[in-house]
CSV table of C-alpha atoms and ligand atoms in Angstrom, one decimal:
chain,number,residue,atom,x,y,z
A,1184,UNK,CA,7.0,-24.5,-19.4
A,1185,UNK,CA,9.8,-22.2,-18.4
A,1186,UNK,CA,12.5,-23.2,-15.2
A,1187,UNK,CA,11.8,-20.8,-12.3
A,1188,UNK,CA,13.6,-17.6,-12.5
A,1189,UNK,CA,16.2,-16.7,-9.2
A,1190,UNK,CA,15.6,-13.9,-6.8
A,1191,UNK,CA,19.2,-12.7,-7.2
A,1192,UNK,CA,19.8,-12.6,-10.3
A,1193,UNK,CA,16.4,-10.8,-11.3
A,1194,UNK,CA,17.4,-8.1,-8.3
A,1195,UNK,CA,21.2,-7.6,-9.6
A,1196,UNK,CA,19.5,-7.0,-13.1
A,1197,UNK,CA,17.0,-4.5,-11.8
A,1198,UNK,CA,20.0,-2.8,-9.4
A,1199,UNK,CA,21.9,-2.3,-11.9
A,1200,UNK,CA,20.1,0.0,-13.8
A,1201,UNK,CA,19.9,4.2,-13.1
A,1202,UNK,CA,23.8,3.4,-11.2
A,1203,UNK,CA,23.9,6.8,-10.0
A,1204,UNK,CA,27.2,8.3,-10.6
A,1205,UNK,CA,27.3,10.2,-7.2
A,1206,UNK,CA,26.6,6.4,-5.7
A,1207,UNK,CA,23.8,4.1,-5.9
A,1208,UNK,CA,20.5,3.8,-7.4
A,1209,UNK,CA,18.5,6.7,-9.1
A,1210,UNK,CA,15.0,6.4,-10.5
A,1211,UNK,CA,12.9,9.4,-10.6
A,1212,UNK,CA,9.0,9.0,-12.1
A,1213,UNK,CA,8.9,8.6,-15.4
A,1214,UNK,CA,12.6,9.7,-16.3
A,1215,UNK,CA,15.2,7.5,-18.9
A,1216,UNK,CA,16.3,4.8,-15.7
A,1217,UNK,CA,12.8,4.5,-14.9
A,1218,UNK,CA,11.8,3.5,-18.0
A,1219,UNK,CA,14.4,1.1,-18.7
A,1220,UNK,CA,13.6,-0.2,-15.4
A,1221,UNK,CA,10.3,-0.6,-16.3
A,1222,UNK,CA,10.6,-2.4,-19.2
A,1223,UNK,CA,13.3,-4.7,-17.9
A,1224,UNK,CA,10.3,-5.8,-15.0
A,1225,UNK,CA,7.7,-6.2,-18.0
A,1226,UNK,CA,10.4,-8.2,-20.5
A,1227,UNK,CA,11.4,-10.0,-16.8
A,1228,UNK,CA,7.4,-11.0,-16.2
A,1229,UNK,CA,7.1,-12.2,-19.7
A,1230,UNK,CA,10.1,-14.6,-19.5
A,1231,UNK,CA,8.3,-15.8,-16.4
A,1232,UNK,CA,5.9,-16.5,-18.4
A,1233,UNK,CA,3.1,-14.5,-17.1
A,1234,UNK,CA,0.5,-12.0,-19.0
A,1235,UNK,CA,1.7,-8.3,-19.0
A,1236,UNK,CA,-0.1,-5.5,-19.0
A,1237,UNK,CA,1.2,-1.5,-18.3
A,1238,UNK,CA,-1.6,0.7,-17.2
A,1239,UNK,CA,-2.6,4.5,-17.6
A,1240,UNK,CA,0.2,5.6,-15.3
A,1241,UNK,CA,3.0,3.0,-16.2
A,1242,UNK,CA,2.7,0.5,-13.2
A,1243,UNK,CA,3.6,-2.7,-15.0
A,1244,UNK,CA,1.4,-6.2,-14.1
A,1245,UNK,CA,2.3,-9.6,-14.7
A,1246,UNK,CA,-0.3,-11.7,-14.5
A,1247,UNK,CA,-0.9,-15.9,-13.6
A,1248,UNK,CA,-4.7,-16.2,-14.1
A,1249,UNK,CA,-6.6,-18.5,-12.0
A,1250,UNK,CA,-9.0,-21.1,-13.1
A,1251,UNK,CA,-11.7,-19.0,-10.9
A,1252,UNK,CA,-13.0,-16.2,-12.8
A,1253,UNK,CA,-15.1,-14.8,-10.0
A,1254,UNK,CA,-12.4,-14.5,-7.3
A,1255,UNK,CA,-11.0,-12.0,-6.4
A,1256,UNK,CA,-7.3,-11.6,-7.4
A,1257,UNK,CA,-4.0,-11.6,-5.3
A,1258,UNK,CA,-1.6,-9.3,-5.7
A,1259,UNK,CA,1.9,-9.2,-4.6
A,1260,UNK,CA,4.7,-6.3,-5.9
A,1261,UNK,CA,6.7,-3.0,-4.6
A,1262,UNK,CA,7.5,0.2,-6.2
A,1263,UNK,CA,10.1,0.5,-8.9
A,1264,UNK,CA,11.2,4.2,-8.5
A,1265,UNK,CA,13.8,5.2,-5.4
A,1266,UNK,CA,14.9,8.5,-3.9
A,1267,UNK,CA,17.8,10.2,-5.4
A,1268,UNK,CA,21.6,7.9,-4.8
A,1269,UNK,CA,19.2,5.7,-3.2
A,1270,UNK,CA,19.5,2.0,-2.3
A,1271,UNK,CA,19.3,-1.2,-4.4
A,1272,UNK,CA,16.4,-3.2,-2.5
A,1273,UNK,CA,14.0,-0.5,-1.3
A,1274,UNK,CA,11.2,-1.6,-3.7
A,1275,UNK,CA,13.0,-3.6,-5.8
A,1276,UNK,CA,12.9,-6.4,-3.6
A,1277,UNK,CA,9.5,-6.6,-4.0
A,1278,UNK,CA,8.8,-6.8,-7.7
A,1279,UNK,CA,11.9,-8.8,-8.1
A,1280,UNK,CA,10.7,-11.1,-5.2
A,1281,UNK,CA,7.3,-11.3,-6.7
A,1282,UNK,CA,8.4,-12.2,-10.4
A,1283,UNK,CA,10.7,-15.3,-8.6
A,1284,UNK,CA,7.4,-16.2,-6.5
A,1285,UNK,CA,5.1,-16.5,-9.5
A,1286,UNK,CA,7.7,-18.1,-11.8
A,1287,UNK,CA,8.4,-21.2,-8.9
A,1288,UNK,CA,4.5,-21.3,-8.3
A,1289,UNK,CA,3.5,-21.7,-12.2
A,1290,UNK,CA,6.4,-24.5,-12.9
A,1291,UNK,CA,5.9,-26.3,-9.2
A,1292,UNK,CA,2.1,-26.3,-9.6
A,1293,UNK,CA,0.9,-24.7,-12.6
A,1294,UNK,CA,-2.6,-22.6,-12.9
A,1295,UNK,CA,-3.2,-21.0,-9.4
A,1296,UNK,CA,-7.1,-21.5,-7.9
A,1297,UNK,CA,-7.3,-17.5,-7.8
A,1298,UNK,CA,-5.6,-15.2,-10.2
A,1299,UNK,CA,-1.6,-14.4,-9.0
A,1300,UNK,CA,-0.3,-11.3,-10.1
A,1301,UNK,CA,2.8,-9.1,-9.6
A,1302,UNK,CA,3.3,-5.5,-10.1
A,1303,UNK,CA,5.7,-2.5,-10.5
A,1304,UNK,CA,4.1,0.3,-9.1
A,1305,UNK,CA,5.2,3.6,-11.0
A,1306,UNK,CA,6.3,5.8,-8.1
A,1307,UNK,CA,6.3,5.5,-4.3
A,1308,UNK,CA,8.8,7.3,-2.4
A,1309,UNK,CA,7.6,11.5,-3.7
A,1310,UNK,CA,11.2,12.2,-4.9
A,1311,UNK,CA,10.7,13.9,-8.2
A,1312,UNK,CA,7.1,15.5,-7.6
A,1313,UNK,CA,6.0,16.6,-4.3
A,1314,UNK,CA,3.4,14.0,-4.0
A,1315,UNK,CA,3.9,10.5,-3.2
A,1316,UNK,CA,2.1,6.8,-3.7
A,1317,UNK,CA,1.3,8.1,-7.3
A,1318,UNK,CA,1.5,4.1,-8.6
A,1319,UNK,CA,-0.8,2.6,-5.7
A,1320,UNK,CA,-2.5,5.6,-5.0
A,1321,UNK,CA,-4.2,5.6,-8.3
A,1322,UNK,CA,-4.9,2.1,-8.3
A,1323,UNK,CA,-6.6,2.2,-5.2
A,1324,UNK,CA,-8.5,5.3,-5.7
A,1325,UNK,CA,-7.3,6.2,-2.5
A,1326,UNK,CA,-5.8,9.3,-2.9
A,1327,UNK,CA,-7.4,12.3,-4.3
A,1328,UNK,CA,-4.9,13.8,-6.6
A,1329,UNK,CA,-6.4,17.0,-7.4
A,1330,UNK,CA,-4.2,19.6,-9.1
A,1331,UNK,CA,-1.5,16.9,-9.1
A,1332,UNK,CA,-0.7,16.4,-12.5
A,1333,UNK,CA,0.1,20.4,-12.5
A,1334,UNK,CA,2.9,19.7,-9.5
A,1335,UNK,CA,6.3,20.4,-10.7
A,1336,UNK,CA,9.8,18.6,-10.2
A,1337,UNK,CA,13.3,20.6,-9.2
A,1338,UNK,CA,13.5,21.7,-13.1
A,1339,UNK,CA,9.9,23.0,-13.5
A,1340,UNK,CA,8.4,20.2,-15.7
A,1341,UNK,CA,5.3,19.5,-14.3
A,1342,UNK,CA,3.7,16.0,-13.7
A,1343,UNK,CA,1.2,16.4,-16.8
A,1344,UNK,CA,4.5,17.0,-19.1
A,1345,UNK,CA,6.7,14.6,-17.7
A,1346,UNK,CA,3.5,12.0,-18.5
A,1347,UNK,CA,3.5,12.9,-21.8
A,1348,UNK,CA,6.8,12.4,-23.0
A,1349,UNK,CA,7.1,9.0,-21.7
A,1350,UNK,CA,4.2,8.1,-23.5
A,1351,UNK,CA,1.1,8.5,-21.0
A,1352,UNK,CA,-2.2,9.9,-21.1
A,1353,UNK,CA,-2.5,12.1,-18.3
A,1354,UNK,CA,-6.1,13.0,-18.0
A,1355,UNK,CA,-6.6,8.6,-18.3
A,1356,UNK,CA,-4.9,7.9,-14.5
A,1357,UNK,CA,-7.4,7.5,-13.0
A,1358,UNK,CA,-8.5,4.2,-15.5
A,1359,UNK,CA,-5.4,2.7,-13.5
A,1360,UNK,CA,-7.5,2.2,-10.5
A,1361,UNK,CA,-8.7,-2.0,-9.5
A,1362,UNK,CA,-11.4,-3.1,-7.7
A,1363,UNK,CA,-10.7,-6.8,-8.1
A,1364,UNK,CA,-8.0,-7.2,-5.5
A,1365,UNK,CA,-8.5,-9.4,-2.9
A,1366,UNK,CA,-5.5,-9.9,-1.1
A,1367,UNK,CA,-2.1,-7.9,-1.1
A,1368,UNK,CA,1.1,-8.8,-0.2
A,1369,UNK,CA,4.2,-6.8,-0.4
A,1370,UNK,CA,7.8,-8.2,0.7
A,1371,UNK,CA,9.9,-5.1,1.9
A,1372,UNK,CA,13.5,-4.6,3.3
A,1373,UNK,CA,12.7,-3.5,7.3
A,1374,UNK,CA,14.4,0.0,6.5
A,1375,UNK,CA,15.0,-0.3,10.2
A,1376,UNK,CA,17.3,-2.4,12.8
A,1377,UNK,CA,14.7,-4.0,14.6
A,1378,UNK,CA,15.4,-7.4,13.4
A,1379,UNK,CA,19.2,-7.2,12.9
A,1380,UNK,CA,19.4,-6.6,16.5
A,1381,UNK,CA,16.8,-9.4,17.3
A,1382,UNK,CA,18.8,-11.4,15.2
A,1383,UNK,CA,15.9,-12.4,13.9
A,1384,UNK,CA,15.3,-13.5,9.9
A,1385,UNK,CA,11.5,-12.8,9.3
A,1386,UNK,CA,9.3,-9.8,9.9
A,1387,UNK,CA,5.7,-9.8,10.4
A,1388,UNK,CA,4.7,-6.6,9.9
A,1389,UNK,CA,1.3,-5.9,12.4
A,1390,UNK,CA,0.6,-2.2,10.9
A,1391,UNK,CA,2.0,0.8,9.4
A,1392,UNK,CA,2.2,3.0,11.9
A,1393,UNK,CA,-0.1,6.6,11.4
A,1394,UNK,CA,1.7,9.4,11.9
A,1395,UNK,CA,1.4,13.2,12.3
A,1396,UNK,CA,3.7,16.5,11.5
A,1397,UNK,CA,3.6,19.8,12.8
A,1398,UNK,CA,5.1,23.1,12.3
A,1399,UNK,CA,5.5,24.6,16.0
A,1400,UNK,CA,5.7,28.6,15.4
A,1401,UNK,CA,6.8,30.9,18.7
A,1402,UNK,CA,7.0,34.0,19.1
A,1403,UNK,CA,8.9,35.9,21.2
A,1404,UNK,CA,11.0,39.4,21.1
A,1405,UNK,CA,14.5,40.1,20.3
A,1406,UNK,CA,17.0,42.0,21.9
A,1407,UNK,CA,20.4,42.9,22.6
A,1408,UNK,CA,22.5,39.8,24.1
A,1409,UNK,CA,24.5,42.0,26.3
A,1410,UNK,CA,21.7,45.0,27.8
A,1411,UNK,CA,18.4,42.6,28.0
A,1412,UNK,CA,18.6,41.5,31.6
A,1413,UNK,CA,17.6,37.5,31.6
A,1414,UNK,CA,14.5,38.0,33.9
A,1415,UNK,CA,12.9,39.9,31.1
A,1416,UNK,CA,13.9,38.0,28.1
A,1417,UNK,CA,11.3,36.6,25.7
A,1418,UNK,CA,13.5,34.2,24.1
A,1419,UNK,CA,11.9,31.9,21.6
A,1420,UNK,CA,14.8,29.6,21.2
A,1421,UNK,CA,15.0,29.0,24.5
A,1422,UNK,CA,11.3,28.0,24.6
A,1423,UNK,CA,12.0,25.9,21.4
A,1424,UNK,CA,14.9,23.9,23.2
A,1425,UNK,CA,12.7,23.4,26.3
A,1426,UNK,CA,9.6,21.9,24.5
A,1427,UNK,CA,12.4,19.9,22.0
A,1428,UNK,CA,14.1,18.5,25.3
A,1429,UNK,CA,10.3,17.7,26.9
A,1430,UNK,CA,9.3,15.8,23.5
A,1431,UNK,CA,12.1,13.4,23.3
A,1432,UNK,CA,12.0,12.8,26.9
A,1433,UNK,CA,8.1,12.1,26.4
A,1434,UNK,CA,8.5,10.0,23.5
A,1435,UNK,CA,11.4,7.6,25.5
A,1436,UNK,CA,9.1,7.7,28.4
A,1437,UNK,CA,5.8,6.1,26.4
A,1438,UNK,CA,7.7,3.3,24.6
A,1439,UNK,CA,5.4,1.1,23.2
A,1440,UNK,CA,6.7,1.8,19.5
A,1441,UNK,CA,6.1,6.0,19.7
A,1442,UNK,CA,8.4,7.4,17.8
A,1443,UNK,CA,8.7,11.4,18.5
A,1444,UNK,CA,11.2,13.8,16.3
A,1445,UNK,CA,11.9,17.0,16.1
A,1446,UNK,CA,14.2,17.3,12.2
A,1447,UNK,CA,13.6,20.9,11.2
A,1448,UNK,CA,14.7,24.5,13.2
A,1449,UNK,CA,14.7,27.8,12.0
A,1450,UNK,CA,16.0,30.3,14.5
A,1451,UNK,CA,15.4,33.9,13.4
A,1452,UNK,CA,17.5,36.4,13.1
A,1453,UNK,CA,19.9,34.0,13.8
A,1454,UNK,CA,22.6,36.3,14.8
A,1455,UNK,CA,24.9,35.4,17.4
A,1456,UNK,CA,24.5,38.2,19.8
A,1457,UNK,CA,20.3,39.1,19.2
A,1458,UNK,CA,17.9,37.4,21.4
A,1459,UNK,CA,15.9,34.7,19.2
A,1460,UNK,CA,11.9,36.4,18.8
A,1461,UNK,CA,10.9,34.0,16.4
A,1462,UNK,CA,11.3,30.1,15.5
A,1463,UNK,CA,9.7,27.2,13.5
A,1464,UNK,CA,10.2,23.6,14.5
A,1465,UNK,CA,9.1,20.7,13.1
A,1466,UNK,CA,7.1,17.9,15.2
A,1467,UNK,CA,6.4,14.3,13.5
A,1468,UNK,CA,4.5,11.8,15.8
A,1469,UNK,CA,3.7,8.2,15.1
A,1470,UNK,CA,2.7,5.0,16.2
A,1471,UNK,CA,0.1,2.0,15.1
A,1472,UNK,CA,-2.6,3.0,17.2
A,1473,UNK,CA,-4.3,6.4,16.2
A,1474,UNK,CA,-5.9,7.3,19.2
A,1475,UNK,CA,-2.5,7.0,20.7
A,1476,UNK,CA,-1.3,9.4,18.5
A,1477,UNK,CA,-4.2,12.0,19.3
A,1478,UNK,CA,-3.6,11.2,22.8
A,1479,UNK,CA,0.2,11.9,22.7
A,1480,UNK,CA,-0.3,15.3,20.6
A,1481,UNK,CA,-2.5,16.5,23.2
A,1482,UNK,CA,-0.1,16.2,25.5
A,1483,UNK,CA,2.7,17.3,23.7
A,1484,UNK,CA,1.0,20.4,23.1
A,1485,UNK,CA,-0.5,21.3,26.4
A,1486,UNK,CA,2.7,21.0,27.7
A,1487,UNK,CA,4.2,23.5,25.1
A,1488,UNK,CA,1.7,25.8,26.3
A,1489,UNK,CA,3.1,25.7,29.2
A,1490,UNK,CA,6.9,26.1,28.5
A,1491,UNK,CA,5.6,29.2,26.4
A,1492,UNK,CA,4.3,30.7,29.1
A,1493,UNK,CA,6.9,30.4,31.4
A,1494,UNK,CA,9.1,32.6,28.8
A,1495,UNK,CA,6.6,34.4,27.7
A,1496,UNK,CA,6.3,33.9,24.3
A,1497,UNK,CA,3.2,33.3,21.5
A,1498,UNK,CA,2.9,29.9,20.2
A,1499,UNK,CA,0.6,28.5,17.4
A,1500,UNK,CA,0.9,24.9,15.7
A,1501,UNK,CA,-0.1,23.8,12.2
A,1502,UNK,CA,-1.2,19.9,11.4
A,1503,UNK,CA,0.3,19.3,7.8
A,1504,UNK,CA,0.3,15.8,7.6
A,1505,UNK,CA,-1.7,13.4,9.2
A,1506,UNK,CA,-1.7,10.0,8.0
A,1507,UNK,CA,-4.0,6.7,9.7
A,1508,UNK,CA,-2.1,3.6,10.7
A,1509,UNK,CA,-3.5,0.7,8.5
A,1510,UNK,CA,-3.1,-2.5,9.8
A,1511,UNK,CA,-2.6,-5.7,8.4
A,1512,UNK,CA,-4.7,-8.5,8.1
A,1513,UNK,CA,-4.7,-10.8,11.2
A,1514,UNK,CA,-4.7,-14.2,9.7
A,1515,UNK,CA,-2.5,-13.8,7.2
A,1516,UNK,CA,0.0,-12.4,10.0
A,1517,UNK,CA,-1.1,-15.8,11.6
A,1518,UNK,CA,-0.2,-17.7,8.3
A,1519,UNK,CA,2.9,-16.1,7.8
A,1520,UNK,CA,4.5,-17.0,11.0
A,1521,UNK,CA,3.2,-20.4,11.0
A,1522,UNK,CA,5.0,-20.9,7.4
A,1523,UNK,CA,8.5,-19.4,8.5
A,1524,UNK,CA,7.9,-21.5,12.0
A,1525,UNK,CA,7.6,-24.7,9.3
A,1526,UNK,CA,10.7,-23.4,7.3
A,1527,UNK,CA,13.3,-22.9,10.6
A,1528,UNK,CA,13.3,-19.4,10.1
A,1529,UNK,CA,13.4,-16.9,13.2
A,1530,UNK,CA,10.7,-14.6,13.0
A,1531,UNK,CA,8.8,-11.6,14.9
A,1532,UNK,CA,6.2,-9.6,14.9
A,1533,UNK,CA,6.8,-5.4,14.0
A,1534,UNK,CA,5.3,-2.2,13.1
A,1535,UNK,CA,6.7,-0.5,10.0
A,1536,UNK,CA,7.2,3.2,11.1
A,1537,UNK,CA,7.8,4.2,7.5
A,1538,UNK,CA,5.0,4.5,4.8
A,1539,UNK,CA,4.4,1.5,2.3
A,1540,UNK,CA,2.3,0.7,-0.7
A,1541,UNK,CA,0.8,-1.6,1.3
A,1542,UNK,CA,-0.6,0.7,3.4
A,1543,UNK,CA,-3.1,2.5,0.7
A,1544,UNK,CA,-4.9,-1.2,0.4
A,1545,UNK,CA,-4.7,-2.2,3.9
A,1546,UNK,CA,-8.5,-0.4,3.8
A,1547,UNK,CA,-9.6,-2.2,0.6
A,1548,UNK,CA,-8.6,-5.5,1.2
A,1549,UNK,CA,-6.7,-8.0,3.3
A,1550,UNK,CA,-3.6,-7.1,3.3
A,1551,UNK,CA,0.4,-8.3,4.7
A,1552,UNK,CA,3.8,-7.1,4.6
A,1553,UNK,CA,6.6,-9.4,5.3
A,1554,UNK,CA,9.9,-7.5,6.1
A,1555,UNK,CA,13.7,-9.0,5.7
A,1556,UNK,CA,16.7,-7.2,8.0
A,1557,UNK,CA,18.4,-4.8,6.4
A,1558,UNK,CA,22.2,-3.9,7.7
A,1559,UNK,CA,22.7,-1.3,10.1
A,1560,UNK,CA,19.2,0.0,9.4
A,1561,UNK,CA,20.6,1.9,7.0
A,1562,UNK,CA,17.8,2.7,4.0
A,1563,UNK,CA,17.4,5.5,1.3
A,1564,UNK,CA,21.4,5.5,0.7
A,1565,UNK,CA,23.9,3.8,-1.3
A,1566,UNK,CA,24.9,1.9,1.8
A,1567,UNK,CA,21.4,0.6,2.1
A,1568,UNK,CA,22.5,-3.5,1.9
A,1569,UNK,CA,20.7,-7.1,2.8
A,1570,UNK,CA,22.6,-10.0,2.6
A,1571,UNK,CA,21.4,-13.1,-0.1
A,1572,UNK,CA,20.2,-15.3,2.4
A,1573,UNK,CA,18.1,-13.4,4.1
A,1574,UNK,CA,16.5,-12.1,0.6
A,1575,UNK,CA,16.3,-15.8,0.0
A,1576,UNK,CA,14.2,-16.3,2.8
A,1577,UNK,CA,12.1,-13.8,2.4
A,1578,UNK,CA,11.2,-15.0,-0.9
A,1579,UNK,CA,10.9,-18.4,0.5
A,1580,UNK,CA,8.2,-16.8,2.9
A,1581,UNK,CA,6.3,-15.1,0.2
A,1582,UNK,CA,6.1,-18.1,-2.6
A,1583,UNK,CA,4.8,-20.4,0.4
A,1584,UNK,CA,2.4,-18.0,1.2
A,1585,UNK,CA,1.2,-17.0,-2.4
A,1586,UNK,CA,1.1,-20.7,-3.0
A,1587,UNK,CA,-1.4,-20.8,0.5
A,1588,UNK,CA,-3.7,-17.8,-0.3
A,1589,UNK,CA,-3.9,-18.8,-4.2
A,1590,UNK,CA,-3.6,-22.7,-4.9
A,1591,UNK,CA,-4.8,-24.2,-1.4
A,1592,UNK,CA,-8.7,-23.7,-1.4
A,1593,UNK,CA,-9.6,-23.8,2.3
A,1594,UNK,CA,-7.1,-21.4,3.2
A,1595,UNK,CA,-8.7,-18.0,1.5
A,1596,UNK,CA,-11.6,-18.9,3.7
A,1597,UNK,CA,-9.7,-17.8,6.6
A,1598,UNK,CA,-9.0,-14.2,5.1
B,2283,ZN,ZN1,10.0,1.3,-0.3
């Protein structure tokens, strides 16, 4: 039997490769650092001594089995690709975290009750094709994918190609999808500054919050800065600035986790002395609770209508994106917190406002996220950083809980 394998080293290994020359890490689906990177997770998963397996769409598994057949597996992993120049734990940590877990587990207490496995999904973050979750999202069955292996990258190689010369059977992804997951667990940087500013060491995640976006279109009617008299204006752009003002103002008034943003303008003509008549803005809503969401866009939006009539301009909206929250399983929240309780380790309870793997099974199956602090909040960027110990700790939190849900056989009942 093989020592266990260390968190650190496994995650320096996995950082280091796709160094982006411009800074940080870059791993696009399917390209030559993604590759690499997913054969240095397989060869990694092997040394732990677990079973490995890559599936139709290149999401690598490595795999404890259980000595019961019939139950239903658990599953624990993160995404292997990253945005461009962009961190070294967003998804890493996860797989990296996982492969320490089930390396400690097998040489502590050798075969698991349930089967234990760990994966790499393929792709999570949408940075080389305009679609995203293309790892879990197959594997779930939760996403339809129609027309997506026809979507193109920035250099006009579609999806279908790019499958093809790394080896993959395009028209086989959807084989990659499981229906013998039980339970999944997936151990995440926060992406956030929740806990730093706590000063807290654990996350339990409650939900991934739903969200909404919005183009907001108004219409108004240009004119001459220095002959149109301001009674008469129809100014879009100042009916733009007035709703923008009213939505962050609303957004800090509900609290409660609502997060309102406004990241996107386009002022035309754009010309320094011509009234605005048209402009687009951008409207992204979320929180964990969707009728809250629904609730809030009503709002939002009768209010608009209102601004818009006051300046007399047009306004229309368009729903391009509209996402449910998933939340995570109770009791294992329940577990979690007990576990870093026995351990010493602060902990809290928070809502992920950014999208996860883990949400896509959160409908399938029980389903937890822990989160660990990561500095400044900073995420998606070569700055992104989170210190050893509290990487150490999160792993802590995720063996002891793997060991729970998988060796310990009155604990699944709970789930
Ligand atoms: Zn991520």
């Amino acid at each position: 039997m093989k020592a266990s394998i260390g968190i650190l080293e496994l995650l320096a290994e996995l950082a280091a490769i796709g160094e982006d020359p411009h800074g940080g890490v870059t791993r696009l689906l399917y390209d030559s650092a993604w590759r690499q990177a997913q054969q240095a997770a397989a060869r990694m998963m092997a040394d732990a001594g677990l079973a490995v397996s890559i599936d139709e769409v290149g999401n690598v598994y490595g795999r404890l089995a259980g000595s019961d057949a019939e139950a239903l597996h658990v599953l624990t992993g993160s995404h292997m690709d990253t945005v461009p120049c962009g961190g070294r734990y967003d998804g890493a940590l996860g797989i990296a975290a996982g492969i320490a877990a089930l390396s400690e587990l097998q040489f502590k207490y050798g075969q698991p009750r349930r089967t234990l496995e760990v994966v790499s999904f393929c792709e999570e973050e949408g940075s080389r094709f305009p679609l995203a979750y293309w790892g879990s999202g197959n594997v779930t069955g939760s996403k339809s994918f129609d027309g997506a292996l026809e979507a193109k990258d920035s250099e006009g190689i579609s999806l279908r190609e790019a499958m093809v010369e790394a080896g993959f059977d395009p028209d086989a992804h959807r084989r990659s999808r499981r229906t013998d997951i039980g339970i999944y667990i997936e151990l995440h940087i926060e992406q956030g500054e929740v806990l730093e500013r706590s000063q807290c060491e654990i996350g339990v995640v409650d939900a991934i919050c739903g969200q909404r976006r919005y183009f907001v279109d108004i219409q108004g009617r240009s004119g001459h800065a220095g002959t149109t008299p301001m009674a008469i204006r129809e100014d879009a752009l100042a009916a733009g600035a007035e709703m923008i003002v009213w939505l962050r103002k609303a957004g800090v008034e509900h609290g409660d986790g609502l997060v309102a943003t406004v990241g996107k303008l386009d002022v035309s003509p754009n010309i320094a002395n011509v009234i605005p008549d048209k402009v687009r803005f951008s409207v992204d809503i979320r929180h964990r609770d969707e009728a809250v969401i629904t609730a809030f866009c009503e709002r939002t939006f009768q209010a608009f209508e209102v601004t818009a009539a006051q300046h007399n301009v047009l306004i229309s909206k368009s729903c391009w994106l509209s996402e449910h929250p998933a939340p995570m399983n109770a009791a294992i929240q329940e577990r979690m917190a007990r576990i870093a309780e026995d351990k010493g380790y602060s902990h809290m309870t928070v809502t992920s406002g950014a999208g996860h793997d883990a949400g896509l099974f959160a409908s399938q199956c029980a389903c937890a996220m822990i989160f660990v602090p990561s500095q400044g909040g900073i995420s998606h960027s070569p700055l992104e950083y989170t210190a050893p110990d509290a990487i150490v700790r999160g792993t802590d939190v995720l063996t002891e809980l793997l060991y729970q849900l998988a060796y310990v056989e009155e604990s699944h009942e709970a789930i």
